[in-house]
Coordinates of C-alpha atoms in Angstrom, one line a residue:
X1 CA -16.3 12.8 -3.8
X2 CA -14.5 10.2 -5.7
X3 CA -14.1 6.6 -4.4
X4 CA -10.8 5.8 -2.8
X5 CA -9.9 3.1 -5.3
X6 CA -10.3 5.8 -8.2
X7 CA -8.1 8.3 -6.3
X8 CA -5.4 5.7 -5.9
X9 CA -5.6 4.6 -9.6
X10 CA -5.2 8.3 -10.6
X11 CA -2.1 8.6 -8.3
X12 CA -0.6 5.5 -9.8
X13 CA -1.1 6.7 -13.4
X14 CA 0.6 10.1 -12.4
X15 CA 3.5 8.2 -11.0
X16 CA 3.8 6.1 -14.2
X17 CA 3.6 9.3 -16.3
X18 CA 6.7 10.7 -14.3
X19 CA 8.6 7.6 -15.1
X20 CA 7.6 7.6 -18.8
X21 CA 8.9 11.3 -18.9
X22 CA 12.1 10.1 -17.4
X23 CA 12.5 7.5 -20.2
X24 CA 12.1 10.1 -22.9
X25 CA 14.8 12.3 -21.5
X26 CA 12.8 14.9 -19.7
X27 CA 13.9 13.7 -16.2
X28 CA 15.2 16.3 -13.6
X29 CA 16.2 16.2 -10.0
X30 CA 13.1 18.1 -9.0
X31 CA 11.0 15.2 -10.4
X32 CA 13.3 12.8 -8.4
X33 CA 12.5 14.8 -5.3
X34 CA 8.8 14.8 -6.0
X35 CA 8.8 11.0 -6.3
X36 CA 10.9 10.7 -3.0
X37 CA 8.2 12.8 -1.3
X38 CA 5.6 10.5 -2.4
X39 CA 7.7 7.6 -1.2
X40 CA 8.0 9.3 2.2
X41 CA 4.1 9.7 2.3
X42 CA 3.7 6.0 1.3
X43 CA 6.0 4.8 4.1
X44 CA 4.0 6.8 6.6
X45 CA 0.9 4.9 5.6
X46 CA 2.6 1.6 5.3
X47 CA 0.5 0.0 8.1
X48 CA -2.7 0.7 6.0
X49 CA -1.4 -1.2 3.0
X50 CA -0.3 -4.1 5.3
X51 CA -3.8 -4.2 6.8
X52 CA -5.4 -4.5 3.3
X53 CA -3.3 -7.7 2.7
X54 CA -4.1 -9.0 6.2
X55 CA -7.9 -8.5 5.6
X56 CA -7.7 -10.5 2.4
X57 CA -5.8 -13.1 4.2
X58 CA -8.4 -13.2 6.9
X59 CA -11.3 -13.6 4.4
X60 CA -9.4 -16.3 2.6
X61 CA -8.7 -18.2 5.8
X62 CA -12.3 -17.9 6.8
X63 CA -13.3 -19.4 3.5
X64 CA -10.7 -22.2 4.0
X65 CA -12.2 -23.1 7.3
X66 CA -15.6 -23.2 6.0
X67 CA -14.6 -25.6 3.2
X68 CA -12.2 -27.7 5.3
X69 CA -14.2 -30.9 4.4
X70 CA -13.9 -30.1 0.5
X71 CA -10.3 -31.0 -0.4
X72 CA -10.6 -29.6 -3.9
X73 CA -11.9 -26.2 -2.7
X74 CA -9.4 -26.2 0.2
X75 CA -6.5 -26.7 -2.3
X76 CA -7.6 -23.7 -4.4
X77 CA -8.0 -21.5 -1.3
X78 CA -4.8 -22.6 0.2
X79 CA -3.1 -21.8 -3.1
X80 CA -4.4 -18.2 -3.1
X81 CA -3.4 -17.9 0.6
X82 CA 0.2 -19.1 -0.2
X83 CA 0.3 -16.7 -3.1
X84 CA -0.5 -13.9 -0.7
X85 CA 2.0 -14.9 1.8
X86 CA 4.9 -15.6 -0.7
X87 CA 5.9 -11.9 -0.8
X88 CA 4.6 -11.0 2.6
X89 CA 6.1 -13.4 5.3
X90 CA 8.3 -16.5 4.9
X91 CA 7.1 -18.6 7.8
X92 CA 3.4 -18.5 6.8
X93 CA 4.2 -18.9 3.1
X94 CA 6.3 -22.0 4.0
X95 CA 3.4 -23.4 6.2
X96 CA 0.9 -23.1 3.4
X97 CA 3.2 -24.4 0.8
X98 CA 3.5 -27.6 2.9
X99 CA -0.2 -27.7 3.4
X100 CA -0.8 -27.6 -0.4
X101 CA 1.4 -30.8 -0.7
X102 CA -0.7 -32.4 2.0
X103 CA -4.1 -31.4 0.3
X104 CA -2.5 -32.7 -3.1
X105 CA -1.8 -36.1 -1.6
X106 CA -5.3 -36.2 0.0
X107 CA -6.8 -35.6 -3.5
X108 CA -4.4 -38.2 -4.8
X109 CA -3.5 -35.7 -7.6
X110 CA 0.1 -35.9 -8.9
X111 CA -0.3 -32.7 -11.0
X112 CA -1.4 -30.7 -8.0
X113 CA 1.4 -32.1 -6.0
X114 CA 3.9 -30.6 -8.6
X115 CA 2.2 -27.2 -8.3
X116 CA 2.6 -27.5 -4.3
X117 CA 6.3 -28.2 -4.8
X118 CA 6.6 -25.3 -7.3
X119 CA 5.2 -23.0 -4.6
X120 CA 7.4 -24.4 -1.9
X121 CA 10.6 -23.8 -4.2
X122 CA 9.6 -20.3 -4.7
X123 CA 9.2 -19.8 -0.9
X124 CA 12.5 -21.4 0.0
X125 CA 14.1 -19.1 -2.8
X126 CA 12.5 -16.0 -1.1
X127 CA 13.9 -17.1 2.2
X128 CA 17.5 -17.5 0.9
X129 CA 17.5 -21.2 1.2
X130 CA 19.1 -21.9 -2.2
X131 CA 20.1 -25.6 -1.7
X132 CA 16.6 -26.5 -0.5
X133 CA 15.1 -24.6 -3.3
X134 CA 17.2 -26.5 -5.8
X135 CA 16.4 -29.9 -4.1
X136 CA 12.7 -29.2 -4.3
X137 CA 12.9 -28.1 -8.0
X138 CA 14.8 -31.3 -8.8
X139 CA 11.9 -33.3 -7.2
X140 CA 9.3 -31.8 -9.7
X141 CA 8.0 -33.8 -12.5
X142 CA 7.7 -30.9 -15.1
X143 CA 5.6 -33.0 -17.5
X144 CA 2.6 -33.0 -15.2
X145 CA 2.5 -29.2 -15.0
X146 CA 0.2 -27.0 -17.2
X147 CA 1.9 -24.4 -19.4
X148 CA 1.2 -21.8 -16.9
X149 CA 3.0 -23.7 -14.1
X150 CA 5.8 -24.8 -16.3
X151 CA 6.5 -21.2 -17.0
X152 CA 6.5 -20.5 -13.4
X153 CA 8.7 -23.5 -12.7
X154 CA 11.5 -22.4 -15.2
X155 CA 11.1 -18.7 -13.9
X156 CA 11.8 -19.8 -10.3
X157 CA 14.7 -22.0 -11.5
X158 CA 16.2 -19.0 -13.3
X159 CA 15.8 -16.6 -10.2
X160 CA 17.4 -19.0 -8.0
X161 CA 20.4 -19.4 -10.4
X162 CA 20.9 -15.7 -10.8
X163 CA 20.5 -15.0 -7.0
X164 CA 23.0 -17.7 -6.3
X165 CA 25.4 -16.1 -8.9
X166 CA 25.1 -12.8 -7.2
X167 CA 25.6 -14.4 -3.9
X168 CA 28.7 -16.3 -5.0
X169 CA 30.5 -13.5 -6.8
X170 CA 33.4 -15.6 -7.9
X171 CA 35.0 -16.3 -11.3
X172 CA 34.1 -20.0 -11.5
X173 CA 30.6 -20.6 -10.3
X174 CA 29.1 -17.2 -11.0
X175 CA 29.4 -17.6 -14.9
X176 CA 28.0 -21.2 -14.7
X177 CA 24.8 -20.1 -12.7
X178 CA 24.3 -17.0 -14.9
X179 CA 24.4 -19.1 -18.0
X180 CA 21.8 -21.5 -16.5
X181 CA 19.6 -18.6 -15.4
X182 CA 19.5 -17.3 -19.0
X183 CA 18.6 -20.9 -20.3
X184 CA 15.8 -21.2 -17.9
X185 CA 14.4 -17.7 -18.5
X186 CA 14.4 -18.5 -22.2
X187 CA 12.4 -21.8 -21.5
X188 CA 10.0 -20.0 -19.3
X189 CA 9.3 -17.5 -22.0
X190 CA 8.4 -20.2 -24.4
X191 CA 5.6 -21.5 -22.2
X192 CA 4.0 -17.8 -22.0
X193 CA 1.7 -16.4 -24.6
X194 CA 3.4 -13.9 -26.8
X195 CA 2.5 -10.4 -25.8
X196 CA 1.2 -11.6 -22.3
X197 CA 2.6 -10.0 -19.2
X198 CA 4.5 -13.1 -18.3
X199 CA 6.1 -13.2 -21.7
X200 CA 7.1 -9.6 -21.7
X201 CA 8.3 -9.7 -18.1
X202 CA 10.7 -12.7 -19.0
X203 CA 12.0 -10.6 -22.0
X204 CA 12.6 -7.5 -19.7
X205 CA 14.3 -9.9 -17.3
X206 CA 16.6 -11.3 -20.0
X207 CA 17.4 -7.6 -21.2
X208 CA 18.3 -6.8 -17.7
X209 CA 20.8 -9.7 -17.4
X210 CA 22.3 -8.9 -20.7
X211 CA 22.6 -4.9 -20.1
X212 CA 20.4 -4.4 -23.2
X213 CA 19.0 -0.8 -22.2
X214 CA 17.2 -0.1 -25.6
X215 CA 15.4 -3.5 -25.5
X216 CA 14.6 -3.0 -21.9
X217 CA 13.1 0.5 -22.7
X218 CA 11.0 -0.9 -25.5
X219 CA 9.6 -3.8 -23.5
X220 CA 8.9 -1.7 -20.4
X221 CA 6.9 0.7 -22.6
X222 CA 4.8 -2.3 -23.9
X223 CA 4.4 -3.4 -20.3
X224 CA 3.0 0.0 -19.5
X225 CA 0.0 -0.5 -21.8
X226 CA -1.1 -3.5 -19.9
X227 CA -3.3 -3.3 -16.7
X228 CA -0.6 -4.0 -14.0
X229 CA -1.0 -4.6 -10.3
X230 CA 1.3 -2.5 -7.9
X231 CA 3.5 -5.5 -7.4
X232 CA 4.0 -6.0 -11.1
X233 CA 4.9 -2.4 -11.6
X234 CA 7.4 -2.7 -8.8
X235 CA 9.1 -5.8 -10.4
X236 CA 9.5 -4.1 -13.8
X237 CA 10.4 -0.7 -12.5
X238 CA 13.2 -2.3 -10.5
X239 CA 14.5 -4.3 -13.6
X240 CA 14.6 -1.2 -15.8
X241 CA 16.2 0.7 -13.1
X242 CA 19.2 -1.7 -13.0
X243 CA 19.7 -1.2 -16.7
X244 CA 19.9 2.5 -16.3
X245 CA 22.1 2.2 -13.3
X246 CA 24.5 0.0 -15.5
X247 CA 24.3 2.6 -18.3
X248 CA 25.6 5.3 -15.7
X249 CA 22.1 7.2 -15.8
X250 CA 21.8 7.1 -12.1
X251 CA 19.0 9.8 -11.8
X252 CA 16.7 7.9 -14.1
X253 CA 17.6 4.8 -12.3
X254 CA 16.8 6.5 -8.9
X255 CA 13.4 7.5 -10.2
X256 CA 12.5 4.1 -11.3
X257 CA 13.6 2.4 -8.2
X258 CA 11.6 4.9 -6.1
X259 CA 8.5 4.0 -8.2
X260 CA 9.3 0.4 -7.3
X261 CA 9.6 1.0 -3.7
X262 CA 6.4 2.8 -3.7
X263 CA 4.6 0.0 -5.2
X264 CA 6.3 -2.6 -3.0
X265 CA 4.8 -0.7 -0.1
X266 CA 1.4 -0.3 -1.6
X267 CA 1.3 -4.0 -2.5
X268 CA 2.6 -5.0 1.1
X269 CA 5.5 -6.7 -0.6
X270 CA 8.0 -7.6 2.1
X271 CA 10.3 -9.6 0.0
X272 CA 11.5 -6.9 -2.4
X273 CA 14.7 -4.9 -2.4
X274 CA 13.7 -1.6 -4.0
X275 CA 13.6 0.4 -0.7
X276 CA 17.3 -0.8 0.1
X277 CA 18.4 0.3 -3.4
X278 CA 16.7 3.7 -2.9
X279 CA 18.6 4.0 0.5
X280 CA 21.8 3.4 -1.4
X281 CA 21.1 6.1 -4.0
X282 CA 20.2 8.6 -1.3
X283 CA 23.4 7.9 0.5
X284 CA 25.3 8.6 -2.7
X285 CA 23.4 11.8 -3.3
X286 CA 24.3 12.9 0.3
X287 CA 20.7 12.7 1.4
X288 CA 21.8 11.0 4.7
X289 CA 18.4 11.7 6.5
X290 CA 16.4 9.7 4.0
X291 CA 19.1 7.0 3.6
X292 CA 19.1 6.5 7.4
X293 CA 15.2 6.2 7.3
X294 CA 15.0 3.9 4.3
X295 CA 17.7 1.5 5.3
X296 CA 16.1 1.1 8.7
X297 CA 12.7 0.4 7.1
X298 CA 14.3 -1.9 4.5
X299 CA 16.0 -3.7 7.5
X300 CA 12.6 -4.0 9.3
X301 CA 11.0 -5.5 6.1
X302 CA 13.6 -7.9 5.6
X303 CA 13.4 -9.2 9.3
X304 CA 9.7 -9.3 9.0
X305 CA 9.8 -11.5 6.0
X306 CA 12.8 -13.4 7.4
X307 CA 14.8 -13.0 4.0
X308 CA 18.3 -14.2 4.8
X309 CA 19.9 -13.0 1.5
X310 CA 18.3 -9.6 1.8
X311 CA 19.7 -9.1 5.3
X312 CA 23.2 -10.2 4.0
X313 CA 22.8 -7.6 1.1
X314 CA 21.5 -4.8 3.4
X315 CA 24.2 -5.3 6.2
X316 CA 27.2 -3.4 4.6
X317 CA 25.2 -0.5 3.5
X318 CA 23.3 -0.3 6.8
X319 CA 26.7 -0.4 8.7
X320 CA 28.0 2.4 6.6
X321 CA 25.0 4.6 6.9
X322 CA 24.9 4.1 10.7
X323 CA 28.5 5.0 11.0
X324 CA 27.9 8.2 9.1
X325 CA 24.9 9.0 11.1
X326 CA 26.9 8.6 14.3
X327 CA 29.6 10.8 12.8
X328 CA 27.1 13.5 12.1
X329 CA 25.4 13.3 15.4
X330 CA 28.8 13.6 17.1
X331 CA 29.6 16.8 15.0
X332 CA 26.2 18.2 15.9
X333 CA 26.9 17.6 19.6
X334 CA 30.1 19.4 19.4
X335 CA 28.7 22.3 17.6
X336 CA 25.8 22.4 20.1
X337 CA 28.3 22.4 23.0
X338 CA 30.2 25.4 21.4
X339 CA 26.9 27.2 20.8
X340 CA 25.7 26.6 24.3
X341 CA 29.0 28.0 25.8
X342 CA 28.7 31.2 23.5
X343 CA 25.0 31.6 24.5
X344 CA 26.0 31.3 28.2
X345 CA 28.6 34.1 27.9
X346 CA 26.2 36.4 26.1
X347 CA 23.4 35.6 28.6
X348 CA 25.6 36.5 31.4
X349 CA 26.5 39.9 29.7
X350 CA 22.7 40.5 29.1
X351 CA 21.8 39.7 32.7
X352 CA 24.2 42.1 34.1
X353 CA 23.0 44.8 31.8
X354 CA 19.3 44.1 32.7
X355 CA 20.2 44.4 36.5
X356 CA 21.7 47.7 36.0
X357 CA 18.7 49.0 34.0
X358 CA 16.2 47.5 36.3
X359 CA 17.7 49.2 39.4
X360 CA 17.8 52.6 37.5
X361 CA 14.1 52.4 36.4
X362 CA 13.0 51.2 39.8
X363 CA 12.9 54.5 41.4
X364 CA 11.2 56.3 38.5
X365 CA 8.4 53.7 38.0
X366 CA 7.4 52.9 41.5
X367 CA 4.1 55.0 41.2
X368 CA 3.4 53.9 37.6
X369 CA 3.9 50.4 38.6
X370 CA 1.4 50.6 41.4
X371 CA -1.2 52.3 39.0
X372 CA -0.6 49.7 36.2
X373 CA -0.9 46.8 38.8
X374 CA -4.4 48.0 39.9
X375 CA -5.5 48.5 36.3
X376 CA -4.1 45.1 35.4
X377 CA -6.0 43.5 38.3
X378 CA -9.2 45.3 37.2
X379 CA -8.8 43.9 33.6
X380 CA -8.0 40.4 34.9
X381 CA -11.0 40.4 37.0
X382 CA -13.2 41.4 34.2
X383 CA -11.7 38.9 31.9
X384 CA -12.1 36.1 34.5
X385 CA -15.9 37.1 35.0
X386 CA -16.4 37.0 31.3
X387 CA -14.7 33.5 31.1
X388 CA -16.9 32.3 33.9
X389 CA -20.0 33.5 32.1
X390 CA -19.0 31.8 28.9
X391 CA -18.2 28.5 30.7
X392 CA -21.7 28.8 32.5
X393 CA -23.4 29.3 29.2
X394 CA -21.3 26.2 27.7
X395 CA -22.2 24.1 30.7
X396 CA -26.0 25.0 30.4
X397 CA -25.8 23.9 26.6
X398 CA -24.0 20.8 27.4
X399 CA -26.5 20.0 30.2
X400 CA -29.4 20.5 27.7
X401 CA -27.8 18.2 25.2
X402 CA -27.2 15.5 27.8
X403 CA -30.8 15.8 29.0
X404 CA -32.1 15.4 25.4
X405 CA -29.7 12.5 24.8
X406 CA -30.9 10.8 28.1
X407 CA -34.5 11.2 27.3
X408 CA -33.8 9.9 23.7
X409 CA -31.9 6.8 25.0
X410 CA -34.6 6.2 27.7
X411 CA -37.3 6.2 25.0
X412 CA -35.4 3.5 23.1
X413 CA -34.7 1.4 26.0
X414 CA -38.4 1.5 27.2
X415 CA -39.6 0.6 23.8
X416 CA -37.3 -2.4 23.5
X417 CA -37.5 -3.5 27.1
X418 CA -41.3 -3.8 26.7
X419 CA -40.7 -5.5 23.3
X420 CA -38.2 -7.9 25.0
X421 CA -40.4 -8.8 28.0
X422 CA -43.4 -9.3 25.7
X423 CA -41.5 -11.7 23.5
X424 CA -39.9 -13.6 26.4
X425 CA -43.1 -14.0 28.1
X426 CA -44.6 -15.5 25.0
X427 CA -41.8 -17.9 24.4
X428 CA -41.8 -19.0 28.2
X429 CA -45.6 -19.8 27.9
X430 CA -44.9 -21.9 24.9
X431 CA -42.0 -23.6 26.5
X432 CA -44.4 -24.1 29.7
X433 CA -47.1 -25.8 27.3
X434 CA -44.6 -27.9 25.5
X435 CA -43.0 -29.1 28.8
X436 CA -46.4 -30.1 30.2
X437 CA -47.2 -32.1 26.9
X438 CA -43.9 -33.8 26.7
X439 CA -44.0 -34.7 30.4
X440 CA -47.5 -36.3 29.8
X441 CA -46.4 -38.1 26.8
X442 CA -43.1 -39.4 28.3
X443 CA -45.0 -40.4 31.5
X444 CA -47.4 -42.4 29.4
X445 CA -44.5 -43.6 27.2
X446 CA -45.9 -42.3 24.1
X447 CA -42.4 -41.8 22.7
X448 CA -43.5 -41.6 19.0
X449 CA -46.1 -38.9 19.9
X450 CA -43.3 -36.9 21.7
X451 CA -41.0 -37.3 18.7
X452 CA -43.7 -36.0 16.3
X453 CA -44.4 -33.1 18.8
X454 CA -40.6 -32.0 18.5
X455 CA -40.7 -32.5 14.7
X456 CA -43.8 -30.3 14.5
X457 CA -41.8 -27.4 16.2
X458 CA -41.2 -24.8 13.2
X459 CA -38.0 -23.1 13.9
X460 CA -38.2 -21.1 10.7
X461 CA -41.8 -19.9 11.5
X462 CA -40.5 -18.9 15.0
X463 CA -37.7 -16.9 13.6
X464 CA -40.0 -15.3 11.0
X465 CA -42.3 -14.4 13.9
X466 CA -39.4 -13.0 15.9
X467 CA -38.2 -10.9 12.8
X468 CA -41.8 -9.7 12.3
X469 CA -42.0 -8.6 16.0
X470 CA -38.6 -6.9 15.8
X471 CA -39.5 -5.1 12.5
X472 CA -42.8 -3.8 13.9
X473 CA -41.1 -2.5 17.0
X474 CA -38.2 -0.9 15.2
X475 CA -40.5 0.9 12.5
X476 CA -42.7 2.1 15.4
X477 CA -39.6 3.6 17.0
X478 CA -38.0 4.6 13.9
X479 CA -40.9 5.5 11.5
X480 CA -38.7 7.5 9.1
X481 CA -35.8 4.9 9.0
X482 CA -36.7 3.4 5.6
X483 CA -37.3 6.7 3.9
X484 CA -34.1 8.3 5.4
X485 CA -32.2 5.1 4.5
X486 CA -33.5 5.1 0.9
X487 CA -32.4 8.8 0.7
X488 CA -28.7 7.6 0.6
X489 CA -29.3 5.9 -2.8
X490 CA -30.4 7.0 -6.3
X491 CA -34.0 6.3 -7.2
X492 CA -33.2 3.1 -9.1
X493 CA -31.2 1.6 -6.1
X494 CA -33.9 2.4 -3.4
X495 CA -35.5 -0.5 -1.5
X496 CA -39.2 -1.1 -1.9
X497 CA -40.9 -2.9 0.9
X498 CA -43.6 -5.5 0.1
X499 CA -45.2 -4.8 3.5
X500 CA -44.6 -1.5 5.2
X501 CA -44.4 -3.2 8.6
X502 CA -41.7 -5.7 7.5
X503 CA -38.1 -5.0 6.8
X504 CA -35.9 -6.7 4.2
X505 CA -32.7 -8.6 5.2
X506 CA -30.6 -5.6 4.2
X507 CA -32.7 -3.1 6.1
X508 CA -32.8 -5.5 9.1
X509 CA -28.9 -5.8 9.2
X510 CA -28.6 -1.9 9.3
X511 CA -31.4 -1.5 11.7
X512 CA -29.5 -3.7 14.2
X513 CA -26.4 -1.4 13.4
X514 CA -28.5 1.6 14.2
X515 CA -29.4 0.0 17.5
X516 CA -25.8 -0.2 18.4
X517 CA -25.0 -3.8 17.3
X518 CA -22.2 -3.2 14.9
X519 CA -20.3 -6.6 15.3
X520 CA -20.9 -8.7 12.2
X521 CA -20.5 -12.0 14.0
X522 CA -23.2 -11.0 16.4
X523 CA -25.5 -9.9 13.7
X524 CA -25.0 -13.2 12.0
X525 CA -26.0 -15.1 15.0
X526 CA -29.0 -13.0 15.6
X527 CA -30.3 -13.3 12.0
X528 CA -29.1 -16.9 11.4
X529 CA -26.8 -16.1 8.6
X530 CA -23.1 -16.9 8.1
X531 CA -20.7 -13.9 8.8
X532 CA -19.7 -14.1 5.1
X533 CA -23.4 -13.5 4.0
X534 CA -23.6 -10.6 6.5
X535 CA -20.2 -9.1 5.0
X536 CA -21.8 -9.6 1.5
X537 CA -24.9 -7.8 2.3
X538 CA -23.3 -4.9 3.9
X539 CA -20.7 -4.5 1.0
X540 CA -23.4 -4.6 -1.6
X541 CA -25.5 -2.1 0.1
X542 CA -22.6 0.3 0.6
X543 CA -21.4 0.0 -2.9
X544 CA -24.8 1.0 -4.2
X545 CA -25.0 4.2 -2.1
X546 CA -23.6 7.5 -3.6
X547 CA -21.9 8.0 -0.1
X548 CA -18.3 6.9 0.5
X549 CA -18.2 3.3 2.2
X550 CA -16.4 4.8 5.3
X551 CA -19.2 7.4 5.8
X552 CA -22.2 5.2 5.2
X553 CA -22.6 3.6 8.7
X554 CA -22.2 7.1 10.5
X555 CA -25.0 8.4 8.3
X556 CA -27.2 5.4 9.3
X557 CA -26.4 5.9 13.0
X558 CA -27.7 9.6 12.6
X559 CA -31.1 8.5 11.8
X560 CA -33.3 9.7 14.7
X561 CA -36.1 8.0 16.5
X562 CA -39.5 9.5 17.1

């Protein structure tokens, strides 16, 4: 079975192949329908992709809390968290943009402060706060930025200008902001390495603004040869889709915009507009069912992100589709009413006919009915006896399984209760001896001797002894655990024990999981490791196994005791 990441990559390659076929003129409505079906399935699994981003954020926030005393490390982690949130949710992106500024001031680093302001400007733009975005951009000292962030700075300036131009839609300010957008886009491209993703993306953006379809096709083809993330695929496919749409090739535009929407969902991007555009195309094609679904999901996404300009763009189409949907529902209601009336008349006629036939046959079938009733009752009784016999056999089988399970559980409990009381008794004896000695020393005011006695307590040795006792008891109870665990790996990746009675850290973690302790935080407290270390051990072991990650722990739990 292939790993999930490989399967997803193959699917992404197939989708890109469909788009490339569209670019070479092989597009057909059936390919569009195939892409729309993929979009439907991706929407169904949207929560899974959102969870992947939330899991990444959880890990980054855990690292940030662990490094809160290290301002430099905190700044880098907060920067990564801010990047994750910038296309996911406005409020959190705004909070971490401000946090970056606080950390930069704490570090007394003017360069990092300009980076923080750049991230804040991007966040304000995504939320539709154009004036605040402009004010923030004006406050940035560009000379202190590295070339990478200079490119980002001018790219943000360009996007703010073009989005404000689209928002204004007048004959005076729109040309002004459009011209400024082109200028900033050209400046951003100068700070990007030729042939890099950033440089090509800026060129595609410029081609989109100038309605230059041949140039856009050529640049998109070059971008396809780079290793792109789902978010990057979505951005570039959306840009090329606009060029096709302006050229009147709406079928190809729909295919590319559908690809953009699929990758927006897979990358958990809530700030994008691709799904709204696909809803518009579906409405124009007469596919009202999808248009209603997609516009509803686009509205939810914009509300989730709190993108004001997106809600403004979505509102007219949403109202139009909702009105069309209400009209269709009303027509369906009228048709259903007429059908119900016709069915009622037909049912009345059929009922009258049935009564006539019934009374005619009643006299002729009296004897036959009695005989059939007797035979039917006999068959029913036999069937019920057969069912009762089957249920009895099933209950007996379940009872045997329950007895085996209880015996098995009792065996594990007896072993570990004995181990628990033995260890507890030993530690209580040690505490009693220590108490007596300390009491004597403190009574005689031998404080230095009491402090030395406390220093002589070797916690590491005690923990090692605890692990050794646990390992011995576990191996006694599960003598085949190590061999069955090693059977889940290739020969080269199997664990060799230096002492057959002592487990390695990796084996000890999965031994606890086998005993039902599957919470990583609880495991970290028992073993004295950080939760991040426990995650790392678990992930490293699962990645070495030839089993899929999601099936690994279930296979460990299936290992039997003696």
